[in-house]
Each structure stands twice: as structure tokens, then as C-alpha cells.
Coordinates of C-alpha atoms in Angstrom, one line a residue:
Chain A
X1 CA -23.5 -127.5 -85.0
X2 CA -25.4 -126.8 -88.3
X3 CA -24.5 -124.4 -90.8
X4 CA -26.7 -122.8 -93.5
X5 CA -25.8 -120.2 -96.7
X6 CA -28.0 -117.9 -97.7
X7 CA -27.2 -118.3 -101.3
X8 CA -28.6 -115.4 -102.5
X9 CA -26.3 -113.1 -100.5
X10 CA -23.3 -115.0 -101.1
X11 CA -20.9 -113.2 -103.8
X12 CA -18.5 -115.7 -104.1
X13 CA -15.7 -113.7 -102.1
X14 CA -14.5 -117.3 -101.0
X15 CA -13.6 -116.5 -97.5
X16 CA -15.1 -119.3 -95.8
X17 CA -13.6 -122.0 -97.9
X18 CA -9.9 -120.4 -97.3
X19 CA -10.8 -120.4 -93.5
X20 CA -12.8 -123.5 -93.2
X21 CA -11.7 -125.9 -96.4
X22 CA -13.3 -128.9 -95.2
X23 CA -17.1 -127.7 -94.4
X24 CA -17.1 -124.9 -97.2
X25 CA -16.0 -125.5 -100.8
X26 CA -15.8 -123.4 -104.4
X27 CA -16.3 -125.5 -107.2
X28 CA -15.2 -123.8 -110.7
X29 CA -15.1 -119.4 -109.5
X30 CA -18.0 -118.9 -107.6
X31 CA -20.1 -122.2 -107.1
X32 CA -20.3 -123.0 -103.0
X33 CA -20.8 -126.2 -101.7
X34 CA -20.8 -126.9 -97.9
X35 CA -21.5 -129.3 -95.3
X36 CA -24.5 -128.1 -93.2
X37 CA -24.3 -130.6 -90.9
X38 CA -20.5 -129.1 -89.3
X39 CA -18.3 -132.1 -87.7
X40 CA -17.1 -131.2 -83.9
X41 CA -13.5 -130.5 -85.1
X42 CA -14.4 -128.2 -87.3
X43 CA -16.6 -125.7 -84.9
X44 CA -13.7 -123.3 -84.6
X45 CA -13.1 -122.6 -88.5
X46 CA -16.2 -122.6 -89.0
X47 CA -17.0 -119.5 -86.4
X48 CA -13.9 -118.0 -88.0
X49 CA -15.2 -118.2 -91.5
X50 CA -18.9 -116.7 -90.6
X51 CA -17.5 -113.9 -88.7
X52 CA -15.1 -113.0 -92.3
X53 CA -18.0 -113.6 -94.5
X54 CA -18.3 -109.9 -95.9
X55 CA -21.7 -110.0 -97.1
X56 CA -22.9 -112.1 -94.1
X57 CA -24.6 -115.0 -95.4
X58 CA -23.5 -117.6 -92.8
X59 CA -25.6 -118.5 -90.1
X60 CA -24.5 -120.8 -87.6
X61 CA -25.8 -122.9 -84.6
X62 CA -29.1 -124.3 -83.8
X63 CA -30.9 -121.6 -85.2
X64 CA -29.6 -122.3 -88.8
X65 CA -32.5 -124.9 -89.2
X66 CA -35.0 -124.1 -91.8
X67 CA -36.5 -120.7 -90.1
X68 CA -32.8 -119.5 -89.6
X69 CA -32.8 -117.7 -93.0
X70 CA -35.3 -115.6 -94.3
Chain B
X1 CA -13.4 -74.1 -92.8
X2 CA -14.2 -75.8 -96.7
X3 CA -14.7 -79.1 -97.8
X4 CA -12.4 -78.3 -101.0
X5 CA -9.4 -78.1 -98.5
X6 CA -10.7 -82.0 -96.7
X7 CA -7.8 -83.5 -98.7
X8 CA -5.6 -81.5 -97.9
X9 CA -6.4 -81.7 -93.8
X10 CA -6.6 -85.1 -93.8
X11 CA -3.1 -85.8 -95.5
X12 CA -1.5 -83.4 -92.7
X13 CA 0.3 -85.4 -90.6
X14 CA -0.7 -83.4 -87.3
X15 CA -3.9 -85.4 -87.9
X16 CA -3.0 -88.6 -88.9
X17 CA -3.7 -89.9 -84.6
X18 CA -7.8 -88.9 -85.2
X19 CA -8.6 -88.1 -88.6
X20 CA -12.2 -89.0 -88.1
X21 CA -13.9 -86.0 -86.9
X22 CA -12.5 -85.0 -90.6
X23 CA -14.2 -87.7 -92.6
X24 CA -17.4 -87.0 -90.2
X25 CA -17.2 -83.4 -91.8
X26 CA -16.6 -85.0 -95.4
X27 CA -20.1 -87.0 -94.9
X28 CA -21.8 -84.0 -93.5
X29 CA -20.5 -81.7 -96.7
X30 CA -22.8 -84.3 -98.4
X31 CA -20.4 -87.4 -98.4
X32 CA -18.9 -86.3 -102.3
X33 CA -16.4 -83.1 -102.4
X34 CA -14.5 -81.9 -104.5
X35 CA -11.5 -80.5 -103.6
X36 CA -9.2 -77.7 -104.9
X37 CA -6.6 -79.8 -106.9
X38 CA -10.3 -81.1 -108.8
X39 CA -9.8 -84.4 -107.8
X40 CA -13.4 -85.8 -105.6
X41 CA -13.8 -87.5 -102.4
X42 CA -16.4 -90.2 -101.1
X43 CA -16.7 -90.5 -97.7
X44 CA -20.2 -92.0 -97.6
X45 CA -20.9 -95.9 -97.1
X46 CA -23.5 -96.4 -99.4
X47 CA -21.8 -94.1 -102.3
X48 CA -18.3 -95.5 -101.7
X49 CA -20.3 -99.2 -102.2
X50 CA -22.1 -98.1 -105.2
X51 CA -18.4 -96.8 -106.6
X52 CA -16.4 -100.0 -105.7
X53 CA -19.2 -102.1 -107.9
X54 CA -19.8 -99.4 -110.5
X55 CA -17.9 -100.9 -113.9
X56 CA -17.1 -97.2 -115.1
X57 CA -14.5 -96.5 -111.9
X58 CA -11.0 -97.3 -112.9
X59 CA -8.3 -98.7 -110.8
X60 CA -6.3 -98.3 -113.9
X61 CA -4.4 -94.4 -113.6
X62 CA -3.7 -94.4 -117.0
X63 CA -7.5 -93.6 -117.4
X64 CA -6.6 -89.5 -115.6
X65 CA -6.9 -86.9 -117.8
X66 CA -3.9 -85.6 -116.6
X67 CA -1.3 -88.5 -115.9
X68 CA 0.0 -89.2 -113.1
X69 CA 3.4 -88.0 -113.5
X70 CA 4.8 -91.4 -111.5
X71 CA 3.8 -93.3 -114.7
X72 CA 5.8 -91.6 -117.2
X73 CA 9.2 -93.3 -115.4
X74 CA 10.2 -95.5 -118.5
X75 CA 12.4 -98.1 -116.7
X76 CA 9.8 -98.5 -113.8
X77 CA 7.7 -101.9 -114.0
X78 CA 4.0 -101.8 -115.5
X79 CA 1.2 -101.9 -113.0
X80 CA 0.2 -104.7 -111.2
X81 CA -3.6 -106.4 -111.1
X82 CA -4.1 -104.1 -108.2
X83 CA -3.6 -100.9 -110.8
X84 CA -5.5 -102.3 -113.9
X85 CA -9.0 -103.2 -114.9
X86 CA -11.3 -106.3 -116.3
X87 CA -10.3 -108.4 -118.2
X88 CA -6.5 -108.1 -117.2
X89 CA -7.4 -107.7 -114.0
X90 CA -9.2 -110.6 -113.7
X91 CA -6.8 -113.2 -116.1
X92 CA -4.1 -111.9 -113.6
X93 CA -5.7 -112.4 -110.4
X94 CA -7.0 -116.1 -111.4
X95 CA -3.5 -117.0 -112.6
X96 CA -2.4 -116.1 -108.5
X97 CA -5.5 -117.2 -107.1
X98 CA -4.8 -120.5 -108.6
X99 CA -1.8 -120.6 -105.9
X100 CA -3.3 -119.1 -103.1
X101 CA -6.9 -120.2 -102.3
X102 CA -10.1 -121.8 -103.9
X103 CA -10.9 -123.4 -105.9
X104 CA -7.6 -125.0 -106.9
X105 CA -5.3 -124.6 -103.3
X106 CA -7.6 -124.4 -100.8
X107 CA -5.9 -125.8 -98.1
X108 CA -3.0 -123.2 -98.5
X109 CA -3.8 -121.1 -95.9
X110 CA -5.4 -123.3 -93.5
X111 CA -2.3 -125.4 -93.9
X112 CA -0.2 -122.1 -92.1
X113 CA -2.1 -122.0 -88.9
X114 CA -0.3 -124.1 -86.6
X115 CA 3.2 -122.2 -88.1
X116 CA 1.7 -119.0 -87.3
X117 CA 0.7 -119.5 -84.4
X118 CA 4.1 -121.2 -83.9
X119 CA 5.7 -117.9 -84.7
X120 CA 3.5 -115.7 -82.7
X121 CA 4.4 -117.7 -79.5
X122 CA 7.9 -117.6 -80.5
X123 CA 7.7 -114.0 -80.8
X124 CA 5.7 -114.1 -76.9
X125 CA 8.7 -115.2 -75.3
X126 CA 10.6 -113.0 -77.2
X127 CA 8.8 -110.5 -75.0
X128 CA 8.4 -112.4 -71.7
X129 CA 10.3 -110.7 -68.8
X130 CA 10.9 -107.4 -70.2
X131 CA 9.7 -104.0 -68.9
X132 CA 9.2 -102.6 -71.7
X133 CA 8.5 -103.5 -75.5
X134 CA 7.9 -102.0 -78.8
X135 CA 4.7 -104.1 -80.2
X136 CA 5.2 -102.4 -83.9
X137 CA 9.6 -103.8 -84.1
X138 CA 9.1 -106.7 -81.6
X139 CA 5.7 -108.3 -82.9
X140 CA 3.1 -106.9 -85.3
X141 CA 5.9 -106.3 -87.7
X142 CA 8.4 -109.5 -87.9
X143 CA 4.9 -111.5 -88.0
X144 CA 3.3 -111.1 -90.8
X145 CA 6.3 -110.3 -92.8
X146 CA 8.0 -114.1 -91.7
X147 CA 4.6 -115.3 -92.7
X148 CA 4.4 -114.0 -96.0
X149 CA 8.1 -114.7 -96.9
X150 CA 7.4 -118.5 -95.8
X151 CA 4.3 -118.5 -98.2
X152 CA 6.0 -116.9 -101.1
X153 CA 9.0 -119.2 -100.4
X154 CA 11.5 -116.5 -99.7
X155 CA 15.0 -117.4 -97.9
X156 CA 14.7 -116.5 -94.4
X157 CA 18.2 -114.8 -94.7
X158 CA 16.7 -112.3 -97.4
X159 CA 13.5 -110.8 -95.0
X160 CA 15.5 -107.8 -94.1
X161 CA 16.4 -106.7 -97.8
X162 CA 12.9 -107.4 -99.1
X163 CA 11.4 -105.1 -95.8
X164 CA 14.4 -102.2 -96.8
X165 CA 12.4 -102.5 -100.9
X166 CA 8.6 -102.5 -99.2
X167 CA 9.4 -99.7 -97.1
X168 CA 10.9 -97.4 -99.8
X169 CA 7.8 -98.3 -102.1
X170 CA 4.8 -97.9 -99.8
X171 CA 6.6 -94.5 -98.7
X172 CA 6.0 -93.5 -102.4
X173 CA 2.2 -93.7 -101.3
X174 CA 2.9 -90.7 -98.9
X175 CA 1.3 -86.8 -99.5
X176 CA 3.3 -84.2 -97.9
X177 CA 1.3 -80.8 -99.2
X178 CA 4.5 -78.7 -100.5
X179 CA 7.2 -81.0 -101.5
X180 CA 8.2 -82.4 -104.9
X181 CA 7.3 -86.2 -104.8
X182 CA 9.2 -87.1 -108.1
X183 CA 12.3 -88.1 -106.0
X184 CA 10.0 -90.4 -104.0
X185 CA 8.5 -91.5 -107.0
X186 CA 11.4 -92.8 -108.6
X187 CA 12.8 -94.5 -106.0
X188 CA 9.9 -96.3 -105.6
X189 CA 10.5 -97.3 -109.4
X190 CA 13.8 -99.0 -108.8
X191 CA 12.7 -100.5 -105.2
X192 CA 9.9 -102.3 -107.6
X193 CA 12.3 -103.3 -110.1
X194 CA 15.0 -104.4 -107.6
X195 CA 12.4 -106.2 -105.9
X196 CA 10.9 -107.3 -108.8
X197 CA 14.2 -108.8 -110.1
X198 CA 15.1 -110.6 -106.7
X199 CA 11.8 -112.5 -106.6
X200 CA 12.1 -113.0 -110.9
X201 CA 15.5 -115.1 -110.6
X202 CA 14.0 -116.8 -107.2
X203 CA 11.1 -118.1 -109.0
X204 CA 13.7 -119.2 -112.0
X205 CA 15.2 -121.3 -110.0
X206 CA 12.2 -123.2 -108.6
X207 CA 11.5 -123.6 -112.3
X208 CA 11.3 -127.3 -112.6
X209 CA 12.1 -127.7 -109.0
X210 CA 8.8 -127.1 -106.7
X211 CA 9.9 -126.4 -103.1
X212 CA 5.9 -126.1 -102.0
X213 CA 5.6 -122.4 -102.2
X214 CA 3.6 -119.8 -104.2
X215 CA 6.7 -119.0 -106.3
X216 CA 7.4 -122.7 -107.3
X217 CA 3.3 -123.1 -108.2
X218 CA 3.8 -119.7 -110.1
X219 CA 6.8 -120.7 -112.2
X220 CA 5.9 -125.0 -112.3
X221 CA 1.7 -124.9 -112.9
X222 CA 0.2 -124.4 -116.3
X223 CA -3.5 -124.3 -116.0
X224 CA -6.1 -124.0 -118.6
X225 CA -5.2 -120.3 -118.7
X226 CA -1.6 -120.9 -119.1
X227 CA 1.0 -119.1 -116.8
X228 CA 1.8 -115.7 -116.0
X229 CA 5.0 -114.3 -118.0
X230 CA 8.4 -113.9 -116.5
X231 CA 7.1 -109.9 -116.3
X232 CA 3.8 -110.6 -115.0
X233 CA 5.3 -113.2 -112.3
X234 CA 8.0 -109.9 -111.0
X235 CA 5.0 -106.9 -110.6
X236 CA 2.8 -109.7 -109.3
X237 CA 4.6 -111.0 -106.3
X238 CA 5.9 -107.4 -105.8
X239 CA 2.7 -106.9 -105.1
X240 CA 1.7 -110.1 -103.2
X241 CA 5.1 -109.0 -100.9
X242 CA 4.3 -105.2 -99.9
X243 CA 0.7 -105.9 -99.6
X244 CA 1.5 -108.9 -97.0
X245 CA 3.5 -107.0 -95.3
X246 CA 3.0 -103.5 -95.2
X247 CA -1.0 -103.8 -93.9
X248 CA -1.3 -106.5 -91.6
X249 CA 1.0 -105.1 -89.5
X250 CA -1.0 -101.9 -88.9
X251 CA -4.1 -104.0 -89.0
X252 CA -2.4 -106.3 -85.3
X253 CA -0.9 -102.7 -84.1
X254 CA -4.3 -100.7 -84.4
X255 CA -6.1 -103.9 -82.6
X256 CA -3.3 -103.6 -79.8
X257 CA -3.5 -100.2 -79.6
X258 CA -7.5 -99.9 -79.6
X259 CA -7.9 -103.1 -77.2
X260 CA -5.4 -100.8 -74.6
X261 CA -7.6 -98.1 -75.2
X262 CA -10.7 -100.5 -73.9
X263 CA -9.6 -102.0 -71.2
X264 CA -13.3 -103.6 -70.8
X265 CA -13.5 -105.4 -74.1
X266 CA -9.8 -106.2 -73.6
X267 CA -10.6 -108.6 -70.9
X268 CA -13.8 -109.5 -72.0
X269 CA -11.7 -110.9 -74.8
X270 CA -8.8 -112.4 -73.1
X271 CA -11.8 -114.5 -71.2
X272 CA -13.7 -115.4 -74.6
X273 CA -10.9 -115.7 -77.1
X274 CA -13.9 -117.6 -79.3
X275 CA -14.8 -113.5 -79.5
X276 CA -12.0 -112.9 -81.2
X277 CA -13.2 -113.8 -85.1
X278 CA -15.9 -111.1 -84.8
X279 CA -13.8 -108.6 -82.7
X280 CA -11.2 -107.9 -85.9
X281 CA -13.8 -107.8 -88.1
X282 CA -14.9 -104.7 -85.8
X283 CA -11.0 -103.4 -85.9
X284 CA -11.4 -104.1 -89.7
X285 CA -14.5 -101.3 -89.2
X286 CA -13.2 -99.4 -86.8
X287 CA -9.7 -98.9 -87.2
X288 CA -8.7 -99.7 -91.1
X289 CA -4.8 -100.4 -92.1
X290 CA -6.5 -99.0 -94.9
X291 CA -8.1 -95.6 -94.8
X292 CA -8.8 -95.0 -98.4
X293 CA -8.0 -95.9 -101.8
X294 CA -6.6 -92.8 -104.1
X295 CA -6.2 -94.9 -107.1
X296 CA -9.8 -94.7 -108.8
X297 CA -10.6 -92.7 -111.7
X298 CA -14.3 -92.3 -113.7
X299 CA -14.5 -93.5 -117.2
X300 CA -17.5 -91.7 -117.7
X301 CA -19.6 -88.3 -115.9
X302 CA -20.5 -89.8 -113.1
X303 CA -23.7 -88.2 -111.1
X304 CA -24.0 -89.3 -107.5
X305 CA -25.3 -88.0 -104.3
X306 CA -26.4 -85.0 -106.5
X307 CA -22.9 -84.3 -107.9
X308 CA -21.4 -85.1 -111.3
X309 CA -17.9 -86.3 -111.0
X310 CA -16.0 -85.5 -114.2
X311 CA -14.2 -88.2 -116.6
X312 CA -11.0 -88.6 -115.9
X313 CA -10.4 -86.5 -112.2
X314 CA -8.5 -88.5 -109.4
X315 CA -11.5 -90.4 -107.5
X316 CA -10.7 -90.7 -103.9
X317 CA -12.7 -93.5 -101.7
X318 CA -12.2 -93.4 -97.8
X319 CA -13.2 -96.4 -96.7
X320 CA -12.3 -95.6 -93.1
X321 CA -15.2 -92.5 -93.5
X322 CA -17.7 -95.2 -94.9
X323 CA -16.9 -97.5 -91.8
X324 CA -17.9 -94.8 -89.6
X325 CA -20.8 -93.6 -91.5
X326 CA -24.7 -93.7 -89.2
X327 CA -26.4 -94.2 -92.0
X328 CA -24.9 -97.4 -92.3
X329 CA -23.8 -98.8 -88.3
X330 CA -25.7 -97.5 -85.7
X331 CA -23.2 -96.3 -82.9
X332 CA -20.4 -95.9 -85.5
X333 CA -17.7 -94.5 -83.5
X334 CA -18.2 -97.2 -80.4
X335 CA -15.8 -100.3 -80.7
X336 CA -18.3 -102.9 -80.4
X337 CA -16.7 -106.3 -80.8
X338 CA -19.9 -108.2 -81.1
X339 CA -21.4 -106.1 -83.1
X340 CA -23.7 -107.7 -85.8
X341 CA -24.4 -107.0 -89.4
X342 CA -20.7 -105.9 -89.6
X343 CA -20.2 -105.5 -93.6
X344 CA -17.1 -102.8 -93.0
X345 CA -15.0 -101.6 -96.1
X346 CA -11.9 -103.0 -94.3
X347 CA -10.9 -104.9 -96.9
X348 CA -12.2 -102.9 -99.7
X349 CA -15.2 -104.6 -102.0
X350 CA -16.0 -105.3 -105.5
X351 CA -13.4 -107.2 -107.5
X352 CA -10.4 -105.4 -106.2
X353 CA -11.6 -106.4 -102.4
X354 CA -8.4 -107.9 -100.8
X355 CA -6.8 -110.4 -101.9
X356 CA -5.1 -111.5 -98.8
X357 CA -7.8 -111.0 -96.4
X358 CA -8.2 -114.5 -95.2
X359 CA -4.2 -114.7 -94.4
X360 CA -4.6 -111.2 -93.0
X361 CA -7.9 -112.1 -90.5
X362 CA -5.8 -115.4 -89.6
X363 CA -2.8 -113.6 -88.7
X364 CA -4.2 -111.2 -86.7
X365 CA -6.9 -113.3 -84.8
X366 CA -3.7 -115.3 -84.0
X367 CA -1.9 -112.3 -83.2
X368 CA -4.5 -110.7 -80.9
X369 CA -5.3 -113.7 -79.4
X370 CA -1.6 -115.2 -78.2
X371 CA -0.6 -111.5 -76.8
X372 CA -4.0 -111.1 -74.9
X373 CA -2.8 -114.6 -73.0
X374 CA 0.8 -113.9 -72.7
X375 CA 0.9 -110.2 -71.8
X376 CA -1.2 -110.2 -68.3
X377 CA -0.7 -106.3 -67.5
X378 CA -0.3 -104.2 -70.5
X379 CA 0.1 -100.6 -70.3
X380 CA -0.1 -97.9 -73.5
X381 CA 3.6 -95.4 -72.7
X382 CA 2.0 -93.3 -75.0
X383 CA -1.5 -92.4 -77.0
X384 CA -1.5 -91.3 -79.3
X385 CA 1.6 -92.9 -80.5
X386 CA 3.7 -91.8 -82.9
X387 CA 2.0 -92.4 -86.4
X388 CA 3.8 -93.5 -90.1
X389 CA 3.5 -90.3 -92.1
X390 CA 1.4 -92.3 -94.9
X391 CA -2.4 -91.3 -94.6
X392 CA -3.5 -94.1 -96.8
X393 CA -1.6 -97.1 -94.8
X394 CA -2.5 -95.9 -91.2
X395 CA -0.9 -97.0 -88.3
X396 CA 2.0 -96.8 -85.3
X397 CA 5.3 -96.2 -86.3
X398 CA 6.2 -98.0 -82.8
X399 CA 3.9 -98.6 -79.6
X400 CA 5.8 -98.3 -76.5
X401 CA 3.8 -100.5 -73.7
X402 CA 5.1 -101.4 -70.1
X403 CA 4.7 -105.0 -69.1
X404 CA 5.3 -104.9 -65.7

């Protein structure tokens, strides 16, 4: 599974890296790193935490290559 | 009839079961109204999302013209971040953040999964064999309520007192057109002050003694913005306590009550639980603990959607109209658990968005999911059921559904 941010939607409401700590990280208030390549274990927090972004700037699955985000 | 008397209407309890054909007449009157006591209501998405990020709304009701007369109670406790603005607001909510999520705990409420869904089983067989249950007394409610108790590090023995304290204080929140709320009022003030005690001496005695819970980080961490003060720590976790408690449960009781009501997506979801992420996001939308929040006040003349909305009048936001608004979601009164491009006021937005949404979307994910496989026939006794009197905090007072 691949995972990519659109980091100019992104607000910084940090609800990915409560839901999915290990794939999606704050560092200092609002910077966001994250794994975009998403290890098998971590598939299921990972679904959860692009459903509860509120701006929606997850995109998950094959699609989330390089054409995945506009 | 006039969209001066909306408020008014929509506060009646007779329609507290459907209030939306009322907000779909506030966002036909224009989506801004004011009504007859002069305060203004927003009902539409875009000018509730332009409100929520606009610097000159308050959430601070000192800012009314006219105080609120709730704020002249001299022993009550002073407002907590949810009441004030930037840059209190802000130092406050850090110093909390700090013990609840990123960047400095961010494991904390991934770390309560497996115990929540621990609970919700526990709860399951609670329910297993029975003809009949209550979903509001013997579920949705003991839930999230253990859950937030375990986080804040409150004895198991003491749930019961803390729920009597919540309940007294969110009933504060209630309108009933007619009757004097200063009795309401006050003892709302000394709920928040008993409360506010109880958790005070709790955290003083995890004071140099960490037990792993938000209290214990509260009292033990100084971080490079020091600690909140013994007052700050009280009207904070009062806060942390009625919000965790007091929502979440509407938020799971809603979702049962709207997945009974659609039989279809029901067991579409009980065969796709991986659905169930999106499909509260969609309850978030649809059917909001949440309906609006009452608490805003303009600093300045504001002029939107062609109206000017005086300094200083009561500012009311219903989130649940915004939700429902077609200018915004195609379809908007269809429960549509897949639906895409979902960004719902559920949880608010802007800096005062929720602060325990992520422990509220777990909960009730959980929730949803573990009855959908435990329950195999569930039956609504009655829709509507019978609705909590407060307009703001929506939801059941019990739902009655036959098992068997």
C-alpha cells in the first residue's frame, strides 16, 4: 500500500498521526512527516486515519503514485 | 412562519427527533437570521466555515454586549480553553495536547485500542441472551465514559459520581423557552467546582508519583512552556471529562439508531467492517452529537451573506444545518456511508475543532463495529426514541431494541 499527503491541504489537525503513529508523524505543531511506502501491519490505521483526515489530503492505495494528487 | 422565531423552534423539545426540515428553512431564509432575542444564526456550510476561521468570532462570552448572566456566579470556576480565545487558548490547549497526542504522546491513543475494544466486547456479552436492551444505559454510555476515566486516570469506583457532576453541567446547556435558567445555572457552577476539586486533589496525589495517565503527565511534565496551574489543571480536565463523556455517547447511539433505520447499509457494513472508518465520518455529517455551537460572539460588525451581524450579539453556528447544506454535499439528507469528499462540521473546525476527535472516531468505529457482529437481529422498539431535552448535545435518552 502506498500513501501520499497532499501537503498543501494538510492543516495540521493531526488526526492521522493519533490514529496511525507509526506511518504518520508531527514534528514541532504542524510539520508532517510520513512513510509513503505503508508496511502490511499498518494497512488498517492507515484506512482509519484517511477516512478522519478533515480536510482530506490522504490518498491511499495504488493510485497514490505520482498522478494520484493533483 | 418567521425566521426570527428559528431559535426558538428548534430549542422546542417537540422537535428535537427531526429538527432538520428547520435548519433547511434557516438556509433557505438566506442561511444568516436574526432572531427576536437579536442574537444571529448560521446555518450555511460555507458561512459557518468562513465563521469558525474568521479571527474576529469569539468563543470567549465575556466578549457579549450584554453578559451572560451565568458568568456573573463569583464562586463558579473561570472558563476553560473551550470558552476563551488566542493566545490563552492556544498556551492552554498545547499544555494538554502535550499529554494527549502529537507531537509529544503520540502513541496515547493508539496505545487504548486493544482496551477498548476489550471493553466493548465485555459490554457484548453483557448483552448476549437478552430480549431486550437499552443501547444508551447498557452500551454507548458505560463506554466511552470507562474509556475516558481510564485515560484521565480516574478510580474505577468514582465513574458514577463524576457521570452524576457531567450530567448536572451539560443540563446547564439546555433552552427551555419560558423558564428561569439561573437555578440551572448555578448548579452547574458548583457541579464544576465539585468536579473540579475531585480531579484537583487526584492530580495532587500523582504529584511526584506518575501512574501513566493524563493526570500524572499534567501534574509531573514541565515542558518548555512550563505547566498548567493547580486552577488551570481543575477547569481543564473538567472539561476533558464532560466532553469525553457527554458526546461520544450520542455520537455510538445516533450511529445505532441511523444504521436500524437502514437496514441496507447496516448489513452492507456488518459484511465490510473495513467500511466502517468512512461510514462515522458520514454519522459525523449526518447525524452530529453536536448540532451547534451557541458560544460565539463578533468582535467586530461582521457583513456576511449580505447581513451585518452586530458586535457583541450571541452568534449561533449549527453545524448540523451546514452538514446538510446542497450547496456543499450533493444528496445531503441521504446516509451515504461511502460517500467521498466528506469534510462534515462534525467535529467543529478552526482551532476550537475537537479536541478528542481521534479518541471519539476510535471509540465509536469500535463501538459500531463489535455490536454489528454480536447483535445478529436487531430491532428499533421505538423511532423516534425518546430524545435528551438538550438541543445542542443531540441524542437518545435510551434506545429500546429487541434482540431476539
Amino acid at each position: 500500500m502506498r500513501v501520499v499527503v497532499d501537503l498543501n491541504r494538510c492543516q495540521g489537525y493531526a488526526q492521522c498521526a493519533f490514529l496511525a503513529p507509526r506511518v504518520f508523524e508531527l514534528h514541532g505543531d504542524e510539520a508532517l512527516l510520513y512513510t509513503p511506502a505503508v508496511p502490511a501491519e499498518q494497512h488498517e490505521r492507515v484506512l482509519r486515519a484517511a477516512a478522519a483526515c478533515p480536510v482530506q489530503a490522504i490518498v491511499v492505495g495504488e493510485q497514490a503514485g505520482a498522478a494520484g494528487v493533483r | 412562519m418567521s425566521s426570527e422565531t428559528l431559535f426558538r423552534r428548534i430549542t422546542d423539545s417537540r422537535h428535537r427527533p427531526d429538527p432538520y426540515p428547520l435548519y433547511a428553512e434557516l438556509r433557505e431564509a438566506g442561511g444568516v437570521a436574526r432572531q427576536e432575542s437579536g442574537a444571529y444564526l448560521v446555518g450555511t456550510y460555507h458561512e459557518i466555515n468562513a465563521l469558525l476561521h474568521d479571527p474576529r468570532v469569539s468563543s470567549d462570552l465575556r466578549n457579549r454586549t450584554e453578559p451572560d448572566p451565568g458568568l456573573l456566579v463569583p464562586e463558579g470556576l473561570p472558563p476553560a480553553f473551550i470558552g476563551i480565545d488566542d493566545p490563552e487558548h492556544d498556551r492552554l490547549r498545547r499544555l494538554t495536547m502535550r499529554q494527549f497526542g502529537p507531537p509529544c504522546s503520540p502513541g496515547r491513543v493508539d496505545a487504548l485500542h486493544e482496551e477498548m475494544e476489550g471493553i466493548a466486547e465485555e459490554l457484548a456479552d453483557g448483552l448476549a441472551g437478552r430480549d431486550r436492551v437499552d443501547l444508551v444505559d447498557d452500551f454507548a454510555f458505560p463506554l466511552p465514559v470507562t474509556v475516558i476515566c481510564r485515560l484521565l486516570g480516574v478510580p474505577h469506583e468514582d465513574v458514577q459520581k463524576l457521570h452524576t457532576w457531567a450530567d448536572t453541567v451539560v443540563a446547564s446547556l439546555d433552552f427551555a423557552p419560558g423558564e428561569d435558567p439561573e437555578p440551572r445555572r448555578r448548579a452547574a457552577q458548583e457541579a464544576r467546582m465539585t468536579m473540579g476539586t475531585y480531579l484537583g486533589e487526584l492530580a495532587g496525589e500523582r504529584r511526584g508519583s506518575p501512574a501513566g495517565d493524563m493526570l500524572s503527565g499534567l501534574v509531573n511534565d514541565e515542558g518548555p512552556e512550563g505547566r498548567l496551574t493547580d486552577l488551570e489543571l481543575m477547569v481543564t480536565t473538567v472539561l476533558l471529562l464532560i466532553a469525553g463523556h457527554e458526546t461520544t455517547v450520542n455520537l455510538i447511539t445516533n450511529g445505532m439508531l441511523t444504521l436500524l433505520r437502514h437496514p441496507g447499509e447496516l448489513e452492507r457494513l456488518r459484511a465490510h467492517p473495513e467500511l466502517m472508518p468512512g461510514a462515522v465520518e458520514e454519522l459525523l455529517r449526518y447525524e452530529p452529537p453536536v448540532q451547534m455551537l451557541p458560544q460565539r460572539t463578533a468582535l467586530a460588525d461582521i457583513e456576511i451573506a449580505g447581513v451585518t451581524i452586530p458586535r457583541g450579539v450571541p452568534l449561533i453556528l449549527v453545524l448540523a444545518s451546514g452538514n446538510r447544506d446542497p450547496l456543499r454535499f450533493p444528496e445531503p439528507d441521504r446516509f451515504d456511508p461511502t460517500r467521498s469528499d466528506n469534510q462534515h462540521f462534525g467535529f467543529g473546525s478552526g482551532i476550537h475543532n475537537c479536541f478528542g476527535a481521534p479518541l471519539a472516531r476510535l471509540e465509536t468505529q469500535i463501538a459500531l463495529t463489535t455490536l454489528l457482529r454480536r447483535l445478529d437481529t436487531p430491532r428499533l422498539l421505538e423511532d423516534p426514541p425518546e430524545y435528551r431535552n438538550s438541543p445542542v448535545l443531540r441524542g437518545p435518552r435510551h434506545l429500546p431494541v429487541a434482540l431476539t
